[in-house]
Amino acid sequence: MQFYRSHVLVCGGTPCILKGCKAVRDALIDELKRRGLDEEIRVVETGCLGPCDLGPVIVVYPEGTLYERVQVGDVPRIVEEHLLKGRVIPSLTGEGRLAGVVGYEEPTYLASQERIVLRNCGIIDPSSIEEYIARDGYRALGKCLTEMEPLDVIEVVRQSGLVGRGGAAFPTGLKWGFTANAESEQKFIICNADEGEPGTFKDRLILEGDPHNILEAMAIAGYAVGASCGYVYIRGEYVLSIERINEAIEQAKVFGLLGEDIFGSGFSFDVQVVKGAGAYVCGEETALIESMEGGRGEPRIKPPYPGTHGFLGKPTVVNNVETLANIPPIMLNGAQWYRGFGTSKCPGTKVFTMIGDINSKGLIEVPMGITLRRVIYEIGGGIPGGRDFKMAQTGGTSGGCLPREMLDVPMDYFTLPEVGSALGSGALLIMDDSHCIVDIAESFMRFFVRESCGKCVPCREGTARLHDIIRKISQGNGTYEDLRLIRDLSHAMQGTSLCGLGQSAPVPIMTMLKYFKDEFEAHIKNRLCPTGTCRL
Amino acid sequence: MKTVEELERIRKQAQAMTRLREGGESIKIVVGMGTCGIAAGARETLSAIMDELARRNIQDVIVTQTGCIGLCEQEPIIAIVMPGSEKVTYGKVSREKARKIVASHVVNSQIVGEWVIATE
């Protein structure tokens, strides 16, 4: 085996690719060759490490030095100074926030995080099944298949308290139980990677950074419920995710970790990739199944639920990417271990994509129940330009908005609904005081008008009317009566819409009206936008 | 894959590949790669160490570099840090000496006394 004295990890996540990491990687390989170092230093392309705004990011091991915003022009210097002479280049290691070092002595950015889902992201080469296996990959599957009965697997998942990370927070163990109990010769596992929520890109980066994790989890789910066939439904735009997962499927088949008679247990499992065509509503599980069957991406009337009547009418488990990513560590370390993270009611971690007015944008994984204040000021490095925090929206466009007074509310799936908000899927949009609430509300509703599939009246008409009313207010033509109408419409939509799209579309508007009523009233009464954003 | 043991075997092999990124306790060989070191042939010394490690299929050793420690006349200088014992620094390490040090000190834990210039 080749001995390498150093590994240079180049982040190959989509955000870093957009910033030119491929050119940096190529330059690095060329420069190492030119200096005759290519035999002793290995360049590894990894998945996302997290600090996306600092890309392209590279990490040099064994030192664990992180270089940020690396340009092609910096490469000869890094090779000459660091890789040849062993001298870290301080001007490229950032200014304290990442402290230039990951790995052994983790800086605050990583230290406040708990990495379960992202345990391999940015550390392994996602194209290498061996590197996944080196970090305990497929051991959980081996344990389940050789030591556990299917019902025991479900019991462990149930005890762990894991709930669905796609936003609905349905207990995963319970979901698996429905399908396991359903009588059918054929059952299916679907991984929902149709991540359409604006600002959310966690599932994409998990799939890009650690695809085998998802395959292993799907096989475990298949064993638990008695399914031999799995599908990963990915947005068609996620080109790299599709490429990586397909590559992973091929490798797993070669290693006999997918296919017939895995670990000699008699259990067989195969996974295929299905590409979504980009409809937001297809993230809803019945619309997703409808689209997989070749129909229009429209939700079905529930019940029956997919757990008993899903894909092709057969019992089907549909789990979000992040939910599945939790499964192998839970099976390996046990339910009690998992309950050690997060809160007693809502154990585990949550992956967020931090965007908006925040210094450190990117991918983070934090324990459930962490406060918004810690996320923004400890991990996110605060608000740029010395501006004040105005609001944060958790969970993408259909999530709730949290004002300054909510900075210390624990963020988990059960506490946030109590204050009229929702944790949602995984975007964390931070806004400073320069943004107008009415303007933001208008833009959110415009999105829902476009994405409503039109099958049910409350959503199709409701989103359009809400948008009209809010636009009217933003143009200075609103009345107090309009605010009442917004509330009535929202309640009707939440209560009567067919699926989560229509039910949650009013959530951001409701929370804005609750916490920022003054601003709506200023637009109505004084015909004035306090931030000067709206054209009044 | 038919058995868990087979997976375990692959895991052990693969871990050698990624050990470098995991930290923890391993033997460290530090080569002085300041201008003085390079001028005295530290690059060749480093290459010899790498080659010797590869030849012996040793994976759990970290090879890293440092700058000038102020003993330029002793360059090329290398230091061996073994977990739980003192750091041993060798001076005027030629390619041949480097190979000997890997064989004797790193593999067999026998310090090559005559070339040691410092222990701490």
XYZ file of C-alpha atoms in Angstrom:
656
model
C 0.000 0.000 0.000
C 1.176 3.467 -0.894
C 2.355 5.560 2.061
C 1.227 9.170 2.025
C 2.649 11.607 4.511
C -0.073 14.139 3.937
C -3.664 14.219 2.743
C -4.995 17.414 1.225
C -8.775 17.431 1.361
C -10.426 19.677 -1.178
C -14.078 20.380 -0.461
C -16.054 19.212 -3.493
C -19.525 20.227 -2.341
C -21.671 22.188 -4.752
C -21.113 25.555 -2.994
C -17.334 25.098 -3.278
C -17.617 23.906 -6.887
C -19.408 27.161 -7.682
C -16.485 29.011 -6.159
C -13.965 27.166 -8.297
C -12.697 24.270 -6.170
C -12.230 22.040 -9.226
C -9.648 24.427 -10.698
C -7.896 24.595 -7.319
C -7.841 20.804 -7.096
C -6.416 20.466 -10.601
C -3.810 23.145 -9.922
C -2.867 21.360 -6.725
C -2.417 18.026 -8.477
C -0.349 19.669 -11.219
C 1.837 21.565 -8.777
C 2.459 18.464 -6.668
C 3.466 16.554 -9.798
C 5.728 19.363 -10.932
C 7.529 19.340 -7.593
C 7.664 15.558 -7.447
C 5.459 15.390 -4.362
C 2.585 13.489 -5.932
C 3.849 10.154 -4.642
C 3.833 11.300 -1.044
C 0.900 13.679 -0.815
C -2.599 12.569 -1.643
C -5.305 14.927 -2.868
C -8.786 13.848 -1.802
C -12.005 15.409 -2.968
C -14.531 15.344 -0.120
C -18.072 16.420 0.511
C -19.101 19.645 2.209
C -17.294 20.568 5.396
C -19.728 23.336 6.298
C -18.237 26.826 6.008
C -19.649 27.354 2.524
C -19.152 31.121 2.419
C -15.412 30.605 2.874
C -15.018 28.330 -0.143
C -13.070 26.946 -1.818
C -11.940 25.297 1.406
C -9.038 22.863 1.710
C -7.800 21.000 4.786
C -4.255 19.692 5.108
C -3.723 16.595 7.263
C -2.041 15.412 9.496
C -1.863 18.979 10.820
C -5.542 19.645 10.231
C -4.897 23.102 8.816
C -7.867 24.679 7.080
C -7.266 27.149 4.270
C -10.184 29.260 3.137
C -11.011 31.147 -0.054
C -8.159 29.364 -1.819
C -7.522 30.614 -5.321
C -5.530 28.904 -8.054
C -2.829 31.528 -7.552
C -2.391 30.466 -3.908
C -1.656 26.866 -4.803
C 2.103 27.143 -5.552
C 2.598 28.937 -2.233
C 0.666 26.296 -0.283
C 2.693 23.533 -1.927
C 6.035 25.277 -1.452
C 5.515 26.602 2.058
C 3.211 24.121 3.712
C 3.531 20.836 1.901
C 7.251 21.064 1.240
C 8.573 23.126 4.124
C 5.861 22.504 6.679
C 5.079 26.144 7.349
C 1.428 27.071 7.746
C 0.459 30.169 5.761
C -1.397 32.377 8.254
C -2.778 34.762 5.630
C -4.856 31.950 4.134
C -6.110 30.371 7.319
C -8.719 32.988 8.106
C -9.157 35.253 11.055
C -9.832 33.289 14.169
C -13.391 32.237 13.421
C -12.209 28.943 12.028
C -8.839 29.398 13.701
C -7.260 27.662 10.740
C -7.450 24.285 12.367
C -10.008 21.522 12.214
C -9.693 17.940 13.244
C -7.809 17.621 16.481
C -8.354 20.936 18.181
C -11.671 22.062 16.898
C -12.461 25.750 16.751
C -15.725 27.155 18.074
C -17.312 26.797 14.685
C -17.118 23.029 14.928
C -16.880 22.689 18.703
C -20.445 23.903 19.325
C -21.686 21.399 16.807
C -22.577 17.753 17.252
C -21.837 15.818 14.122
C -23.888 12.644 13.802
C -25.482 13.081 10.391
C -22.451 14.925 9.040
C -19.911 12.690 10.791
C -18.217 11.811 7.515
C -18.940 14.906 5.451
C -15.756 16.728 4.591
C -13.621 13.957 6.086
C -13.971 11.071 3.677
C -13.805 10.784 -0.071
C -17.469 10.196 -0.975
C -16.412 8.229 -4.051
C -14.629 5.653 -1.924
C -16.615 2.914 -0.221
C -13.416 1.888 1.591
C -13.189 5.257 3.333
C -16.814 4.917 4.441
C -16.098 1.418 5.743
C -13.006 2.723 7.556
C -15.280 4.980 9.574
C -17.540 2.115 10.702
C -19.555 2.100 7.497
C -21.927 -0.832 6.965
C -21.172 -2.191 10.434
C -24.671 -1.184 11.547
C -26.145 -3.097 8.623
C -24.010 -6.111 9.515
C -25.177 -5.909 13.113
C -28.868 -5.646 12.148
C -28.746 -8.496 9.645
C -26.751 -10.928 11.717
C -27.724 -10.163 15.305
C -31.175 -8.578 15.289
C -34.733 -9.440 14.347
C -36.568 -6.879 12.169
C -38.920 -5.964 15.001
C -35.963 -5.330 17.316
C -34.548 -2.895 14.776
C -37.824 -0.966 14.755
C -37.902 -1.031 18.547
C -34.446 0.570 18.754
C -35.481 3.282 16.295
C -38.656 3.874 18.297
C -36.765 4.110 21.573
C -34.242 6.510 20.107
C -37.015 9.076 19.732
C -35.981 9.900 16.179
C -38.609 11.959 14.350
C -38.796 12.804 10.655
C -36.346 15.528 9.675
C -38.202 16.579 6.531
C -40.282 18.938 8.628
C -43.317 16.953 9.736
C -41.548 15.405 12.752
C -43.448 12.118 12.560
C -41.859 9.432 14.790
C -39.718 7.277 12.496
C -40.105 4.083 14.517
C -43.884 4.394 14.370
C -43.763 4.967 10.612
C -41.646 1.852 10.082
C -43.998 -0.097 12.366
C -47.032 0.674 10.155
C -45.276 -0.707 7.103
C -43.811 -3.680 8.953
C -47.280 -4.667 10.160
C -48.891 -4.305 6.742
C -49.440 -7.600 4.931
C -47.920 -7.508 1.473
C -45.533 -9.537 -0.659
C -43.823 -6.394 -1.834
C -42.944 -3.281 0.135
C -40.811 -0.265 -0.698
C -38.368 2.133 0.933
C -38.199 5.609 -0.567
C -35.585 8.154 0.367
C -37.089 11.594 -0.124
C -34.310 13.766 -1.548
C -36.653 16.116 -3.383
C -35.396 19.040 -1.397
C -37.377 21.952 -2.794
C -37.562 24.303 0.159
C -35.850 27.552 -0.889
C -32.617 28.051 1.020
C -32.404 24.427 2.118
C -29.556 22.381 0.694
C -28.703 20.034 3.556
C -29.944 16.852 1.870
C -27.932 17.699 -1.203
C -24.748 18.106 0.808
C -25.387 14.952 2.854
C -25.844 12.945 -0.344
C -22.799 14.536 -1.934
C -20.616 14.098 1.116
C -21.636 10.685 2.421
C -23.833 8.745 -0.023
C -23.143 5.312 1.484
C -24.655 6.448 4.762
C -28.028 6.760 3.024
C -27.714 3.416 1.232
C -26.846 1.647 4.484
C -29.810 3.278 6.244
C -32.187 2.313 3.436
C -31.025 -1.299 3.590
C -31.582 -1.319 7.364
C -35.062 0.149 6.848
C -35.736 -2.485 4.190
C -34.732 -5.268 6.552
C -36.837 -3.799 9.366
C -40.065 -3.516 7.393
C -39.560 -6.392 4.942
C -38.842 -4.454 1.745
C -36.361 -5.595 -0.878
C -36.485 -2.552 -3.098
C -35.535 1.055 -2.442
C -35.722 4.266 -4.426
C -33.899 7.521 -3.929
C -36.087 10.280 -5.318
C -33.695 13.169 -6.028
C -34.333 16.533 -7.598
C -33.099 16.457 -11.183
C -31.047 19.612 -10.558
C -28.904 17.817 -7.985
C -26.528 16.525 -10.626
C -23.632 15.800 -8.283
C -25.856 14.068 -5.701
C -27.246 11.812 -8.423
C -23.752 11.044 -9.717
C -22.415 10.243 -6.233
C -25.341 8.085 -5.167
C -25.255 6.112 -8.421
C -21.536 5.593 -7.978
C -22.133 4.471 -4.386
C -24.833 2.007 -5.470
C -22.431 0.427 -7.970
C -19.672 0.119 -5.355
C -22.027 -1.336 -2.758
C -23.145 -3.948 -5.282
C -19.538 -4.901 -6.056
C -18.878 -5.302 -2.328
C -22.080 -7.316 -1.902
C -23.536 -4.739 0.481
C -26.492 -4.305 -1.832
C -27.978 -7.105 -3.893
C -28.704 -10.716 -3.046
C -28.191 -12.398 0.313
C -26.337 -9.598 2.119
C -24.039 -10.908 4.895
C -25.331 -14.387 4.182
C -28.575 -13.496 5.943
C -30.883 -14.281 3.055
C -31.924 -10.608 2.961
C -31.714 -8.923 -0.448
C -31.983 -5.238 -1.155
C -31.536 -3.046 -4.214
C -31.624 0.691 -4.657
C -32.462 2.764 -7.714
C -32.395 6.486 -8.333
C -35.453 8.336 -9.607
C -35.032 11.916 -10.787
C -37.615 14.515 -9.852
C -38.549 17.227 -12.316
C -38.372 20.119 -9.909
C -41.882 20.575 -8.531
C -41.900 21.825 -4.947
C -45.029 19.835 -4.117
C -43.264 16.552 -4.984
C -41.459 16.780 -1.657
C -44.840 15.846 -0.186
C -44.753 12.076 0.081
C -47.969 11.194 -1.754
C -47.218 13.666 -4.568
C -43.747 12.155 -4.762
C -45.211 8.662 -5.103
C -47.721 9.901 -7.689
C -44.841 11.361 -9.696
C -42.848 8.106 -9.405
C -45.798 6.217 -10.844
C -45.773 8.526 -13.840
C -48.728 10.678 -12.811
C -48.883 14.429 -12.285
C -47.069 15.493 -9.151
C -50.186 16.066 -7.063
C -50.863 14.882 -3.520
C -53.302 12.090 -2.781
C -56.168 12.178 -0.363
C -55.128 10.747 2.977
C -55.863 8.314 4.540
C -54.790 5.767 3.437
C -51.217 6.726 4.185
C -48.190 5.502 2.191
C -47.200 3.310 5.149
C -49.901 0.887 4.055
C -50.861 2.105 0.547
C -47.898 3.769 -1.111
C -45.902 3.218 -4.283
C -47.919 0.992 -6.656
C -50.421 0.646 -3.842
C -47.920 -1.306 -1.723
C -46.800 -0.462 1.821
C -44.051 2.146 1.527
C -41.768 3.932 3.957
C -40.870 7.443 2.807
C -38.062 8.985 4.841
C -36.133 12.202 4.426
C -32.384 12.013 3.710
C -31.404 13.459 7.079
C -33.737 11.099 8.964
C -32.097 8.123 7.275
C -28.607 9.490 7.913
C -29.273 9.116 11.653
C -30.136 5.422 11.390
C -26.687 3.732 11.079
C -25.196 5.508 14.128
C -28.353 4.766 16.146
C -28.196 1.060 15.274
C -24.502 0.904 16.043
C -24.503 2.858 19.308
C -28.001 2.197 20.603
C -31.075 4.258 21.409
C -29.747 5.419 24.777
C -26.644 6.884 23.174
C -28.804 8.844 20.750
C -31.007 10.150 23.535
C -27.885 11.694 25.034
C -28.040 14.387 22.356
C -30.629 17.136 22.146
C -33.562 17.353 24.540
C -35.420 14.557 26.308
C -38.548 15.160 24.226
C -36.720 15.665 20.971
C -33.405 13.808 20.954
C -30.666 14.069 18.398
C -29.371 16.838 16.222
C -30.601 19.059 13.427
C -28.740 19.992 10.286
C -29.277 23.530 9.101
C -28.161 25.475 6.109
C -27.426 28.909 7.488
C -28.079 31.691 5.011
C -28.952 35.373 4.859
C -27.454 38.158 6.953
C -24.947 36.088 8.862
C -21.184 36.107 8.856
C -20.679 32.388 8.555
C -22.979 30.915 5.967
C -23.018 27.209 5.387
C -23.897 23.794 6.714
C -24.078 23.137 10.455
C -25.314 20.336 12.689
C -26.390 21.308 16.194
C -28.110 19.530 19.082
C -31.901 19.834 19.195
C -32.986 22.477 21.658
C -30.091 24.850 20.998
C -31.134 28.490 21.093
C -31.152 30.736 18.079
C -28.839 33.097 19.925
C -26.097 30.470 20.203
C -26.461 29.457 16.595
C -26.262 33.025 15.321
C -23.629 34.475 17.630
C -21.450 31.480 18.573
C -21.489 29.393 15.429
C -22.597 31.891 12.832
C -20.263 34.655 13.964
C -23.035 37.239 14.276
C -24.665 39.648 11.864
C -22.428 41.453 9.361
C -22.005 45.204 9.211
C -22.865 45.682 12.894
C -26.574 45.597 12.099
C -29.255 44.312 14.448
C -30.991 40.976 14.252
C -34.559 41.323 13.067
C -35.878 37.843 12.484
C -34.944 34.315 11.595
C -36.983 31.908 9.574
C -36.504 28.280 10.449
C -37.272 25.542 7.986
C -37.409 27.296 4.657
C -40.176 29.347 3.105
C -42.961 27.419 4.812
C -41.342 27.718 8.231
C -42.180 30.171 10.952
C -40.471 33.466 11.655
C -38.818 34.090 14.995
C -38.383 37.671 16.227
C -35.711 38.978 18.580
C -37.781 37.970 21.656
C -37.500 34.345 20.553
C -33.704 34.297 20.449
C -33.597 32.200 23.627
C -36.371 29.723 22.824
C -35.000 26.174 22.478
C -35.242 25.122 18.858
C -36.805 21.690 18.472
C -39.816 20.116 16.816
C -42.049 20.397 19.864
C -41.139 23.720 21.493
C -41.345 25.932 18.413
C -44.966 24.974 17.550
C -45.875 26.076 21.079
C -44.815 29.623 20.193
C -46.616 29.472 16.856
C -43.597 28.598 14.768
C -42.129 25.448 13.237
C -38.663 23.963 12.929
C -39.307 22.738 9.387
C -36.795 21.046 7.172
C -33.492 22.746 7.583
C -32.967 26.254 6.257
C -32.106 28.953 8.723
C -32.616 32.320 7.093
C -31.298 35.214 9.149
C -32.415 38.754 8.398
C -31.113 42.024 9.764
C -33.109 45.170 10.443
C -32.810 46.503 6.907
C -35.539 44.190 5.595
C -39.225 45.012 5.419
C -41.557 42.326 6.749
C -44.334 43.073 4.276
C -41.898 42.874 1.403
C -40.578 39.512 2.603
C -44.125 38.220 3.098
C -44.963 39.252 -0.459
C -41.995 37.387 -1.874
C -42.785 34.238 0.147
C -46.381 34.208 -1.051
C -45.302 34.746 -4.652
C -43.336 31.511 -4.318
C -46.357 29.579 -3.031
C -48.622 30.912 -5.771
C -46.192 29.475 -8.319
C -45.685 26.172 -6.535
C -49.266 25.357 -5.539
C -50.178 22.341 -7.680
C -53.779 23.496 -7.987
C -55.446 20.256 -7.003
C -57.323 21.605 -3.983
C -59.186 24.908 -3.795
C -57.965 26.186 -0.390
C -54.353 26.118 -1.518
C -54.811 27.158 -5.141
C -57.079 30.105 -4.349
C -55.778 30.780 -0.857
C -52.172 31.354 -1.882
C -53.245 33.635 -4.744
C -55.568 35.710 -2.539
C -53.009 35.966 0.255
C -50.474 37.196 -2.265
C -52.916 39.772 -3.651
C -53.756 41.135 -0.221
C -50.138 41.397 0.871
C -49.157 43.071 -2.372
C -51.974 45.536 -1.852
C -50.625 46.370 1.610
C -47.090 46.739 0.289
C -48.367 49.226 -2.285
C -49.983 51.319 0.408
C -53.561 50.353 -0.390
C -54.180 48.006 2.534
C -56.875 48.296 5.176
C -57.230 46.892 8.675
C -59.935 44.650 7.276
C -57.203 43.026 5.147
C -55.335 41.871 8.241
C -58.447 40.107 9.469
C -58.929 38.575 6.059
C -55.347 37.279 6.062
C -56.027 35.558 9.373
C -59.318 34.026 8.224
C -57.810 32.817 4.968
C -54.790 31.370 6.748
C -56.959 29.438 9.188
C -59.063 28.063 6.353
C -55.966 27.003 4.412
C -54.358 25.361 7.423
C -57.507 23.434 8.215
C -58.690 22.367 4.800
C -55.746 22.076 2.374
C -55.042 18.627 1.030
C -51.345 18.506 1.818
C -48.540 20.171 3.726
C -47.991 22.796 1.035
C -51.304 24.555 1.571
C -51.320 23.806 5.279
C -47.969 25.397 5.914
C -47.949 28.178 3.306
C -49.679 30.597 5.715
C -47.309 29.772 8.618
C -44.708 32.463 7.811
C -47.449 35.061 7.287
C -49.205 34.124 10.534
C -46.006 34.393 12.545
C -45.107 37.690 10.894
C -48.522 39.087 11.719
C -48.112 37.890 15.270
C -44.671 39.350 15.897
C -44.443 42.247 13.462
C -47.990 43.601 13.455
C -46.657 47.153 13.883
C -44.956 47.008 10.555
C -48.074 45.849 8.724
C -50.007 48.645 10.469
C -47.433 51.244 9.497
C -47.963 50.296 5.867
C -51.750 50.585 6.288
C -52.183 53.514 8.633
C -49.260 55.749 7.736
C -48.731 54.404 4.214
C -45.099 54.200 5.217
C -42.518 51.456 5.071
C -40.395 51.779 8.235
C -37.331 50.355 6.491
C -37.903 52.245 3.256
C -37.963 49.071 1.186
C -41.486 49.148 -0.227
C -42.367 51.544 -3.019
C -44.924 53.655 -1.231
C -20.105 -9.607 1.286
C -21.052 -12.772 3.088
C -19.757 -12.273 6.608
C -19.279 -9.540 9.153
C -15.667 -10.710 9.566
C -15.018 -9.880 5.930
C -16.289 -6.353 6.498
C -14.095 -6.083 9.592
C -11.039 -7.096 7.563
C -11.758 -4.459 4.911
C -12.353 -1.911 7.654
C -8.951 -2.550 9.218
C -7.215 -2.178 5.853
C -9.149 0.937 4.957
C -8.446 2.545 8.323
C -4.756 2.515 7.539
C -5.605 4.661 4.534
C -7.461 7.324 6.492
C -5.601 7.171 9.813
C -3.786 10.368 8.918
C -7.035 12.318 9.266
C -8.067 10.877 12.617
C -5.481 12.322 14.976
C -4.834 10.337 18.118
C -1.626 8.709 19.231
C 0.841 7.705 16.585
C 4.555 7.876 15.999
C 5.569 11.187 14.485
C 8.650 11.824 12.364
C 9.402 15.527 12.056
C 11.812 16.656 9.343
C 13.390 20.120 9.507
C 12.540 21.726 6.209
C 13.778 25.247 6.743
C 15.991 26.764 4.041
C 19.030 25.465 5.943
C 17.565 21.970 6.073
C 16.672 21.923 2.398
C 20.146 23.229 1.473
C 21.704 20.423 3.511
C 19.580 17.772 1.743
C 16.479 17.462 3.935
C 14.350 16.850 0.864
C 16.333 13.706 0.060
C 16.156 12.665 3.702
C 12.374 13.078 3.674
C 12.071 11.070 0.464
C 14.214 8.304 1.932
C 12.001 8.146 5.035
C 8.884 7.964 2.878
C 10.394 5.254 0.748
C 11.513 3.218 3.726
C 8.061 3.428 5.332
C 6.378 2.384 2.096
C 8.834 -0.471 1.614
C 8.071 -1.780 5.083
C 4.326 -1.132 4.627
C 4.157 0.989 7.788
C 0.942 3.029 7.856
C 0.552 4.301 11.393
C 3.355 6.850 11.287
C 2.879 10.551 10.698
C 5.593 12.276 8.697
C 5.525 16.019 9.046
C 7.845 18.967 8.619
C 9.010 21.881 10.681
C 11.114 24.989 10.133
C 14.627 25.849 11.333
C 15.161 25.083 15.010
C 18.395 27.071 15.183
C 20.900 24.276 14.780
C 21.619 24.891 11.137
C 25.024 23.251 11.184
C 23.386 19.977 12.267
C 20.918 19.876 9.350
C 19.285 17.773 8.006
C 17.638 17.298 11.378
C 14.825 14.888 12.115
C 12.951 14.270 15.348
C 11.078 11.127 16.325
C 8.178 11.516 18.732
C 6.783 8.277 20.098
C 3.673 8.334 22.260
C 4.623 8.201 25.911
C 8.356 8.776 25.445
C 10.745 11.666 24.954
C 11.278 13.427 21.681
C 14.570 12.318 20.176
C 16.350 14.620 17.722
C 18.924 13.358 15.250
C 21.428 15.547 13.378
C 23.176 15.331 9.985
C 20.716 12.712 8.836
C 21.716 11.524 5.389
C 19.510 9.264 3.295
C 21.278 6.174 4.612
C 21.056 7.325 8.221
C 17.362 8.078 7.738
C 16.682 4.522 6.573
C 18.618 3.136 9.518
C 16.702 5.347 11.963
C 13.354 4.199 10.554
C 14.419 0.555 10.846
C 15.924 0.831 14.280
C 14.021 3.553 16.120
C 10.575 3.593 14.477
C 10.209 -0.142 13.893
C 12.202 -1.627 16.766
C 12.109 1.244 19.294
C 15.945 1.194 19.507
C 17.328 4.738 19.607
C 20.441 5.115 17.448
C 22.512 6.780 20.164
C 25.523 7.904 18.157
C 23.516 10.286 15.933
C 21.282 11.784 18.625
C 21.843 15.477 19.231
C 19.109 16.129 21.769
C 16.387 14.501 23.798
C 13.654 16.376 25.612
